[in-house]
Amino acid sequence: MQSREPNLKSEEEIALMRQAGLLTWQAQQVAAALIRPGVTTGEINAAMEAFMLEQQAEPLFKGVPDGTGEVPFPAVACISINEQLVHGIPGPRQLQEGDIVSIDTGVRFQGWCGDAAVTYAVGEINPDTRHLLEVTEGALRLAIELIPQKQYWSQVARAMETYVTQAGFTVVEGLVGHSIGREMWEMPQVPNYFTLQYQALGDFELQPGVVIAVEPMVSMSSRHVRMLSDHWTLIAEDGRPTAHFEHTLAITPSGVQVLTAGPDGKAWALPEKTR
């Protein structure tokens, strides 16, 4: 792991990234409006893609190669259900009452990227799963609160991990957030958990101009995931529900700006009706 300071963005560049972030938020609202039993993940993806094309925004995910370079991702959104943590491929599967569904998507608009994920409840879900969603979203909120108070990312990551484990859940290891700008994945990496190796070799300073995608990924008990035969979908080893929340965040002289928030700059990605 190499130490890499983020490519700092100017105020003007952050303003352009806000446009991409708002379109990403709007794409999530298109998805949120469709979350109900009987709707297929393919239908959700199609609606999101139609919105992006209408806005002349480039989908970030579609066509991204897998680890082998042989199986490009076929959709504009990763849609992952229950034990599927990330990278679920949309298709004919119908949502059912009691499911949770994580939708991760991003766009490039006028050369700049936005990336956000939300885990939605499908109707009524059991209390343990509801708590999982609250804690995972809470870890992201905690990061936003702590960034102005800390000097290095590892300090925030440690606090996020402590928050999750004290609630009785587990941060999934090996999957991390990332810096973001003209490309979706820029260095350095932005983990949701603390290791001495990262602190020594990969940490970065929290300073104005840093723009990062922070995305806690939390399971009931599994630290690790396994990949399905589709080359993409990652599921928890324990087969139990998982959750994923993400926002693109810019550090400014006045604090943290949530670039993938709603039009007022304050609205959270997750609609109240799904909480």
CSV table of C-alpha atoms in Angstrom, one decimal, residues 80-217:
chain,number,residue,atom,x,y,z
A,80,SER,CA,-28.0,-6.0,-4.1
A,81,ILE,CA,-30.6,-7.7,-2.1
A,82,ASN,CA,-30.4,-8.9,1.6
A,83,GLU,CA,-27.1,-10.9,2.0
A,84,GLN,CA,-25.8,-9.4,-1.2
A,85,LEU,CA,-23.6,-6.6,0.0
A,86,VAL,CA,-22.4,-4.9,-3.3
A,87,HIS,CA,-22.2,-5.3,-7.0
A,88,GLY,CA,-25.5,-7.1,-7.5
A,89,ILE,CA,-26.5,-7.3,-11.2
A,90,PRO,CA,-30.0,-6.1,-11.9
A,91,GLY,CA,-32.3,-8.5,-13.7
A,92,PRO,CA,-35.7,-10.4,-13.3
A,93,ARG,CA,-35.6,-10.8,-9.6
A,94,GLN,CA,-38.6,-9.3,-7.9
A,95,LEU,CA,-38.5,-7.4,-4.6
A,96,GLN,CA,-40.4,-9.0,-1.8
A,97,GLU,CA,-41.9,-7.7,1.4
A,98,GLY,CA,-39.3,-7.7,4.1
A,99,ASP,CA,-36.3,-7.5,1.7
A,100,ILE,CA,-33.6,-4.8,2.0
A,101,VAL,CA,-32.1,-3.6,-1.3
A,102,SER,CA,-28.9,-1.7,-1.7
A,103,ILE,CA,-28.6,0.6,-4.7
A,104,ASP,CA,-25.2,2.0,-5.6
A,105,THR,CA,-24.9,4.3,-8.6
A,106,GLY,CA,-22.9,7.1,-10.0
A,107,VAL,CA,-22.7,9.5,-13.0
A,108,ARG,CA,-20.1,11.6,-14.8
A,109,PHE,CA,-21.4,15.0,-15.8
A,110,GLN,CA,-19.4,17.6,-17.7
A,111,GLY,CA,-16.3,15.7,-16.8
A,112,TRP,CA,-16.9,15.2,-13.1
A,113,CYS,CA,-18.1,12.2,-11.0
A,114,GLY,CA,-20.7,11.6,-8.3
A,115,ASP,CA,-21.2,8.3,-6.4
A,116,ALA,CA,-23.8,7.4,-3.8
A,117,ALA,CA,-25.4,4.3,-2.3
A,118,VAL,CA,-28.5,3.7,-0.2
A,119,THR,CA,-30.0,0.6,1.4
A,120,TYR,CA,-33.8,0.7,1.2
A,121,ALA,CA,-36.4,-1.3,3.1
A,122,VAL,CA,-39.0,-3.1,1.0
A,123,GLY,CA,-42.2,-2.7,3.2
A,124,GLU,CA,-41.9,-3.8,6.7
A,125,ILE,CA,-38.6,-5.4,7.8
A,126,ASN,CA,-37.7,-7.1,11.0
A,127,PRO,CA,-36.3,-5.0,13.9
A,128,ASP,CA,-32.7,-6.5,13.7
A,129,THR,CA,-32.5,-5.6,10.0
A,130,ARG,CA,-33.9,-2.2,10.6
A,131,HIS,CA,-31.3,-1.6,13.3
A,132,LEU,CA,-28.6,-2.7,10.8
A,133,LEU,CA,-29.7,0.0,8.4
A,134,GLU,CA,-29.8,2.6,11.1
A,135,VAL,CA,-26.3,1.8,12.3
A,136,THR,CA,-24.8,1.7,8.8
A,137,GLU,CA,-26.3,5.0,7.9
A,138,GLY,CA,-25.3,6.3,11.3
A,139,ALA,CA,-21.7,5.4,10.6
A,140,LEU,CA,-21.8,7.6,7.5
A,141,ARG,CA,-23.3,10.4,9.4
A,142,LEU,CA,-20.7,10.0,12.1
A,143,ALA,CA,-17.9,10.3,9.4
A,144,ILE,CA,-19.5,13.6,8.1
A,145,GLU,CA,-19.6,14.9,11.7
A,146,LEU,CA,-16.0,13.9,12.6
A,147,ILE,CA,-14.1,14.9,9.4
A,148,PRO,CA,-13.8,18.6,10.5
A,149,GLN,CA,-12.7,17.5,14.0
A,150,LYS,CA,-9.9,15.0,12.9
A,151,GLN,CA,-6.6,15.5,11.2
A,152,TYR,CA,-6.3,12.1,9.4
A,153,TRP,CA,-8.7,9.8,7.8
A,154,SER,CA,-7.6,6.8,9.9
A,155,GLN,CA,-9.0,8.6,13.0
A,156,VAL,CA,-12.4,8.8,11.4
A,157,ALA,CA,-12.2,5.2,10.2
A,158,ARG,CA,-11.4,4.0,13.7
A,159,ALA,CA,-14.4,5.9,15.1
A,160,MET,CA,-16.7,4.4,12.4
A,161,GLU,CA,-15.6,0.9,13.2
A,162,THR,CA,-16.0,1.4,16.9
A,163,TYR,CA,-19.5,2.8,16.4
A,164,VAL,CA,-20.5,-0.2,14.3
A,165,THR,CA,-19.0,-2.9,16.6
A,166,GLN,CA,-20.5,-1.3,19.7
A,167,ALA,CA,-23.9,-1.6,18.1
A,168,GLY,CA,-23.3,-5.4,17.7
A,169,PHE,CA,-22.5,-5.4,13.9
A,170,THR,CA,-19.4,-6.0,11.8
A,171,VAL,CA,-17.6,-3.8,9.3
A,172,VAL,CA,-16.8,-5.8,6.2
A,173,GLU,CA,-13.1,-5.7,5.5
A,174,GLY,CA,-11.4,-5.6,2.1
A,175,LEU,CA,-14.0,-3.2,0.6
A,176,VAL,CA,-13.3,0.5,0.9
A,177,GLY,CA,-14.3,3.9,-0.2
A,178,HIS,CA,-12.2,6.0,-2.5
A,179,SER,CA,-11.2,9.5,-3.6
A,180,ILE,CA,-13.2,10.7,-6.5
A,181,GLY,CA,-13.0,13.5,-9.1
A,182,ARG,CA,-12.7,13.2,-12.9
A,183,GLU,CA,-12.5,9.5,-12.4
A,184,MET,CA,-14.7,7.4,-10.1
A,185,TRP,CA,-11.8,5.7,-8.4
A,186,GLU,CA,-8.9,7.9,-7.5
A,187,MET,CA,-6.3,7.3,-4.8
A,188,PRO,CA,-6.0,7.1,-1.9
A,189,GLN,CA,-8.3,4.5,-0.6
A,190,VAL,CA,-10.8,5.4,2.1
A,191,PRO,CA,-11.4,2.4,4.4
A,192,ASN,CA,-14.3,2.1,6.9
A,193,TYR,CA,-12.1,0.3,9.5
A,194,PHE,CA,-8.8,0.9,11.1
A,195,THR,CA,-5.5,-1.0,10.6
A,196,LEU,CA,-2.0,-0.1,11.6
A,197,GLN,CA,-0.8,-0.9,8.1
A,198,TYR,CA,-3.2,1.7,6.6
A,199,GLN,CA,-2.3,4.3,9.3
A,200,ALA,CA,1.4,3.8,8.4
A,201,LEU,CA,1.3,3.5,4.6
A,202,GLY,CA,-2.0,4.8,3.2
A,203,ASP,CA,-3.4,7.5,5.5
A,204,PHE,CA,-4.1,11.0,4.3
A,205,GLU,CA,-4.7,14.4,5.8
A,206,LEU,CA,-8.2,15.9,6.0
A,207,GLN,CA,-7.9,19.3,4.4
A,208,PRO,CA,-9.9,21.6,2.2
A,209,GLY,CA,-10.0,20.3,-1.4
A,210,VAL,CA,-10.2,16.7,-0.5
A,211,VAL,CA,-13.2,14.9,-2.1
A,212,ILE,CA,-13.9,11.4,-1.1
A,213,ALA,CA,-16.7,8.8,-1.5
A,214,VAL,CA,-17.3,7.4,2.0
A,215,GLU,CA,-19.2,4.1,2.1
A,216,PRO,CA,-19.6,2.0,5.2
A,217,MET,CA,-20.5,-1.6,4.4
